[in-house]
PDB file of C-alpha atoms (C1' of nucleotides) in Angstrom:
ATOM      1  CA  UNK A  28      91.411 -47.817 -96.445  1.00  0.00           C
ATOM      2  CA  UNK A  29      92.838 -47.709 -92.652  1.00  0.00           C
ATOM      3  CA  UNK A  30      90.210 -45.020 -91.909  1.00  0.00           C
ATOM      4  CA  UNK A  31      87.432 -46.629 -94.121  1.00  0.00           C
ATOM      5  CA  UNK A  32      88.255 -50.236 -92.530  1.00  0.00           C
ATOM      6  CA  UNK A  33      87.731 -48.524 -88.604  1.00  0.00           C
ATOM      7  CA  UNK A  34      84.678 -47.195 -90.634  1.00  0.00           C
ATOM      8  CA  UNK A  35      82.435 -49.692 -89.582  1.00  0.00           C
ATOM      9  CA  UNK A  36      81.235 -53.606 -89.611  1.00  0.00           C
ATOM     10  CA  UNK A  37      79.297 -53.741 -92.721  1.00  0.00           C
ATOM     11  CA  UNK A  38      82.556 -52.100 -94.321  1.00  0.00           C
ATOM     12  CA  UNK A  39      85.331 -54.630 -93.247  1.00  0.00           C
ATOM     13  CA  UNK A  40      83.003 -57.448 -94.370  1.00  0.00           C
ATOM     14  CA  UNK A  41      82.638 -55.747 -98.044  1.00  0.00           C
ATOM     15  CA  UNK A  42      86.865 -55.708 -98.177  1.00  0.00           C
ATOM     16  CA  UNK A  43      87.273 -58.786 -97.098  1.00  0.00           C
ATOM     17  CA  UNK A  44      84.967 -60.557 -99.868  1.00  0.00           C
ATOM     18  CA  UNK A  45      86.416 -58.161-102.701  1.00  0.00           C
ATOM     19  CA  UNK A  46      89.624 -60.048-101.678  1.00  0.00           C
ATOM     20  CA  UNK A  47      88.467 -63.513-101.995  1.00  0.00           C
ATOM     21  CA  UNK A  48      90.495 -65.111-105.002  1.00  0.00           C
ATOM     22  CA  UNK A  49      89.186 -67.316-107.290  1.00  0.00           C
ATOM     23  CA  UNK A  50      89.166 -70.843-107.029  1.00  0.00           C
ATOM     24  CA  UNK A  51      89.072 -69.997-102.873  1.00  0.00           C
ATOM     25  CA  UNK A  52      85.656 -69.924-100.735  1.00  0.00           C
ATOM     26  CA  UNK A  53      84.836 -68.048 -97.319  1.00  0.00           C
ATOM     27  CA  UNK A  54      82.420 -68.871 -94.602  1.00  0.00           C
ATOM     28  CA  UNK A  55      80.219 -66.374 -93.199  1.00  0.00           C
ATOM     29  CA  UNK A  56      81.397 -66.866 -90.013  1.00  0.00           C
ATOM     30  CA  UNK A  57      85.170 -66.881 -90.866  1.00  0.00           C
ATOM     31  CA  UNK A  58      84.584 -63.698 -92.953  1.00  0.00           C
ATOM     32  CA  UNK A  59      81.915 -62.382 -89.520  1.00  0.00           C
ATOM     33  CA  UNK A  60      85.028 -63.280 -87.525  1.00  0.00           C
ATOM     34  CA  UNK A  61      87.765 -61.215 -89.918  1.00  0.00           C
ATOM     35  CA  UNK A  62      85.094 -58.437 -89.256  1.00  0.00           C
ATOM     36  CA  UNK A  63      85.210 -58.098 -85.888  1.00  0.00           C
ATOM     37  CA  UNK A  64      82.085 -60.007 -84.612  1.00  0.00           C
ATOM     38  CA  UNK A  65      82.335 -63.805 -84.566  1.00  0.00           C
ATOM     39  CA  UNK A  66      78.836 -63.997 -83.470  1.00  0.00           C
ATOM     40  CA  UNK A  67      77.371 -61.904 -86.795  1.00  0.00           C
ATOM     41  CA  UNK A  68      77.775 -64.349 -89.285  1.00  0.00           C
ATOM     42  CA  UNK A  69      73.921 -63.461 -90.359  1.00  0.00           C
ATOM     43  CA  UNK A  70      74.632 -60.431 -90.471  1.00  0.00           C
ATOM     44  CA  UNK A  71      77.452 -60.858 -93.123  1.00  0.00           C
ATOM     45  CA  UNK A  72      74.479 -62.037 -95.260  1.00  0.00           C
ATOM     46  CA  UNK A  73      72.746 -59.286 -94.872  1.00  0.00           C
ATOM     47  CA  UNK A  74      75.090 -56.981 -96.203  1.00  0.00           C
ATOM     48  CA  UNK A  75      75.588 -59.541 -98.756  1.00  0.00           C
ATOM     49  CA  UNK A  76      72.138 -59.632-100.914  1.00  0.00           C
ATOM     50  CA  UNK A  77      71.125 -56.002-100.244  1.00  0.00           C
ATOM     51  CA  UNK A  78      74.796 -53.638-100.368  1.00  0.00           C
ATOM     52  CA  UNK A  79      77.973 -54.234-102.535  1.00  0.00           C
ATOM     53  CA  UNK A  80      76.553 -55.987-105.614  1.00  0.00           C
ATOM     54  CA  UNK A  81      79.853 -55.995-107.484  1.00  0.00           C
ATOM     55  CA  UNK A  82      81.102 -58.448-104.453  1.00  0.00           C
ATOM     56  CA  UNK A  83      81.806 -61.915-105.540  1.00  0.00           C
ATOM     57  CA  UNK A  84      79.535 -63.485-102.674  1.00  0.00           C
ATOM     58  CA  UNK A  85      79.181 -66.422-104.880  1.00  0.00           C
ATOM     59  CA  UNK A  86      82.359 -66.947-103.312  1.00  0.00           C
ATOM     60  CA  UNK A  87      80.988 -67.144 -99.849  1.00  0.00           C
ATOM     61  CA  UNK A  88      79.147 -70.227 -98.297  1.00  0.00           C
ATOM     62  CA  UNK A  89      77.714 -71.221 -95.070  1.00  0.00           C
ATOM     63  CA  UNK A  90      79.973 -73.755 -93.202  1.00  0.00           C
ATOM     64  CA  UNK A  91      77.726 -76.702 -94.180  1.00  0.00           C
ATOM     65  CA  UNK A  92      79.715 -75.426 -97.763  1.00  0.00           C
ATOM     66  CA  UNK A  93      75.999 -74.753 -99.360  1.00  0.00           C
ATOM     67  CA  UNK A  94      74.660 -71.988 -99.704  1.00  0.00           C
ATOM     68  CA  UNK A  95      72.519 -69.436 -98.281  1.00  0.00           C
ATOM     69  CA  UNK A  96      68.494 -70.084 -98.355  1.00  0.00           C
ATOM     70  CA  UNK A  97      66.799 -69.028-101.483  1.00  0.00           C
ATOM     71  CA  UNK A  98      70.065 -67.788-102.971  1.00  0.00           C
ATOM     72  CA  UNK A  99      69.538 -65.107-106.189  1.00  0.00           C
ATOM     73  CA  UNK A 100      72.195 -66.266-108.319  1.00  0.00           C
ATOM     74  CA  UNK A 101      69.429 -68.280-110.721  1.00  0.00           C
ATOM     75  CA  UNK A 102      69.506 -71.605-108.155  1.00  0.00           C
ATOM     76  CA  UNK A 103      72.136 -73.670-106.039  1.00  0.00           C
ATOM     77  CA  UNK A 104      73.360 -74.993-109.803  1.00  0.00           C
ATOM     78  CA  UNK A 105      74.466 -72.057-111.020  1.00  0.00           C
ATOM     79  CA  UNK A 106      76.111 -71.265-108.257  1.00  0.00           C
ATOM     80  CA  UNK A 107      78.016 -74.770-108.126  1.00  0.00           C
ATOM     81  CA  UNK A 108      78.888 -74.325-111.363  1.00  0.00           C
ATOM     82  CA  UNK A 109      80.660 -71.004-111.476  1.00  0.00           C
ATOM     83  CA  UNK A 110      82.503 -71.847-108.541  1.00  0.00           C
ATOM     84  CA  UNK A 111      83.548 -74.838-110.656  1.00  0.00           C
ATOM     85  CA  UNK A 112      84.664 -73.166-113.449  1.00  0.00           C
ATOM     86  CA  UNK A 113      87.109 -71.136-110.851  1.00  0.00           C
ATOM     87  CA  UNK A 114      88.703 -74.324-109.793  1.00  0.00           C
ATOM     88  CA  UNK A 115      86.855 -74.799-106.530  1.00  0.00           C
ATOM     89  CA  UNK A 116      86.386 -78.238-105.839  1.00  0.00           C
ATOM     90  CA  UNK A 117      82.759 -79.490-104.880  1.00  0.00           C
ATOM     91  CA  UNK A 118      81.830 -82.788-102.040  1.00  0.00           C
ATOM     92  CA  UNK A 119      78.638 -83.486-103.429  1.00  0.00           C
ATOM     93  CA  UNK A 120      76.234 -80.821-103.614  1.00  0.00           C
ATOM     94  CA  UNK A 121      78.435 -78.932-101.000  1.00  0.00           C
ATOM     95  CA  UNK A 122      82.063 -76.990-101.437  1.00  0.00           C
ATOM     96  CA  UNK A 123      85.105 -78.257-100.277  1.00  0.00           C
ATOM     97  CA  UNK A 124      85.695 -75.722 -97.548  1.00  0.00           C
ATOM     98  CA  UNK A 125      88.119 -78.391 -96.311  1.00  0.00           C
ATOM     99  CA  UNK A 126      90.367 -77.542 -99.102  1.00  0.00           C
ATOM    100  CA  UNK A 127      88.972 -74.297-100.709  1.00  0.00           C
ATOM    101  CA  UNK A 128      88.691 -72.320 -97.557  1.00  0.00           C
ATOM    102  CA  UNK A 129      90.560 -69.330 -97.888  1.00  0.00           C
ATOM    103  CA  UNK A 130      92.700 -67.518 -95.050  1.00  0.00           C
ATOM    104  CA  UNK A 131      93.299 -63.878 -95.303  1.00  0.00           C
ATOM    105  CA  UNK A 132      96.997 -64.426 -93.136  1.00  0.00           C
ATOM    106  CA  UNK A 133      98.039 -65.711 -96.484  1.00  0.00           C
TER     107      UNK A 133
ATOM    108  C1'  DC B  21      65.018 -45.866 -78.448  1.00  0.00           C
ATOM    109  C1'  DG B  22      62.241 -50.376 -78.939  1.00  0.00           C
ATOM    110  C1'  DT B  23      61.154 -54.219 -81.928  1.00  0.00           C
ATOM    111  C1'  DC B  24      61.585 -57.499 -85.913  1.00  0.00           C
ATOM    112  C1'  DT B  25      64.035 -59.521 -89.081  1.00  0.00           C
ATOM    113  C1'  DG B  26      67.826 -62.108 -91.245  1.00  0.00           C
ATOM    114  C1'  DA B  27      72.273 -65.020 -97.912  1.00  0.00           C
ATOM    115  C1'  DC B  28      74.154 -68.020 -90.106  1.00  0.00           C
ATOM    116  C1'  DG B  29      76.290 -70.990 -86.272  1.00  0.00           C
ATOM    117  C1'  DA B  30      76.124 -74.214 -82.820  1.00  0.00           C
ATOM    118  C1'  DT B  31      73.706 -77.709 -80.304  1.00  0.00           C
ATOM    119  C1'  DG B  32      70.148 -81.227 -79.764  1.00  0.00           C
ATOM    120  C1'  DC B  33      67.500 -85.048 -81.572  1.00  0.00           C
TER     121       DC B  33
ATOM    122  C1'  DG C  11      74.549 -86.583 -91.740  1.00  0.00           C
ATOM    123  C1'  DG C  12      70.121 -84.019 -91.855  1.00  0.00           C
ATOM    124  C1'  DC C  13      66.281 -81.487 -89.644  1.00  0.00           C
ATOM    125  C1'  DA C  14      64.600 -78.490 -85.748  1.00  0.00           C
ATOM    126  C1'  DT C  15      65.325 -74.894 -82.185  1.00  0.00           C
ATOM    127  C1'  DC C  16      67.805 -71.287 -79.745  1.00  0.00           C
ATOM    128  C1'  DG C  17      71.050 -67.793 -79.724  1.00  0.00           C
ATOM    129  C1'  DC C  18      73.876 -63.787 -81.455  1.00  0.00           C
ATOM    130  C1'  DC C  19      74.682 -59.267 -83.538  1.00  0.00           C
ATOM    131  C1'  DA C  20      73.864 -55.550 -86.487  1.00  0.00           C
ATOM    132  C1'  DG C  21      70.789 -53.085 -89.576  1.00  0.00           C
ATOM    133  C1'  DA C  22      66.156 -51.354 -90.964  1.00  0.00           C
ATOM    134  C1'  DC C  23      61.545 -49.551 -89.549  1.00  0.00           C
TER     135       DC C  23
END
DNA sequence: CGTCTGACGATGC
DNA sequence: GGCATCGCCAGAC
């Protein structure tokens, strides 16, 4: 792990989603940030449709607490709803991030 | 090595 | 608060 995570960006950002708990969302940019590049939040997206398929990026939102355009999961709904059923709570259309956005520090 | 793209972010309107 | 534009960084071609 402490020579894979020096590995390189696309790496740290795979480890840091596998550790997102249920019930608890990340931002691209927070999760960009935890990476090492605060500026690559698109790039966390990138990583996220085409490598590490067994990540739960459903997990993982934009900071308007949507989600990402022309998501895969089967539509925004299905998306909303599994997050539901792991206790995340929703404002709307959009995830709490106010309350569901998980830190790493703890 | 140069160029385009992209599951975003911030700012402006 | 939502829509439009620019900007950033890293990966793919």
């Amino acid at each position: 792990m402490n020579e894979a995570q020096n590995k390189n960006f696309v790496y740290r950002v795979t480890a840091i989603v596998a550790e997102i708990p249920s019930g608890r969302v990340m931002t691209y940019g927070q999760i960009a940030t935890l990476a090492g590049s605060p500026r690559a939040a698109r790039i966390v997206g990138g990583i996220a449709h085409f490598g590490a398929p067994d990540l739960p990026w459903h997990r993982v939102v934009n900071k308007t607490g949507g989600m990402a355009r022309g998501y895969s999961f089967g539509g925004p709904t299905a998306q909303r709803t599994l997050l539901e059923s792991e206790d995340v709570t929703f404002k709307n259309d959009r995830v709490d991030i106010d309350k569901c956005l998980w830190n790493p520090h703890e």
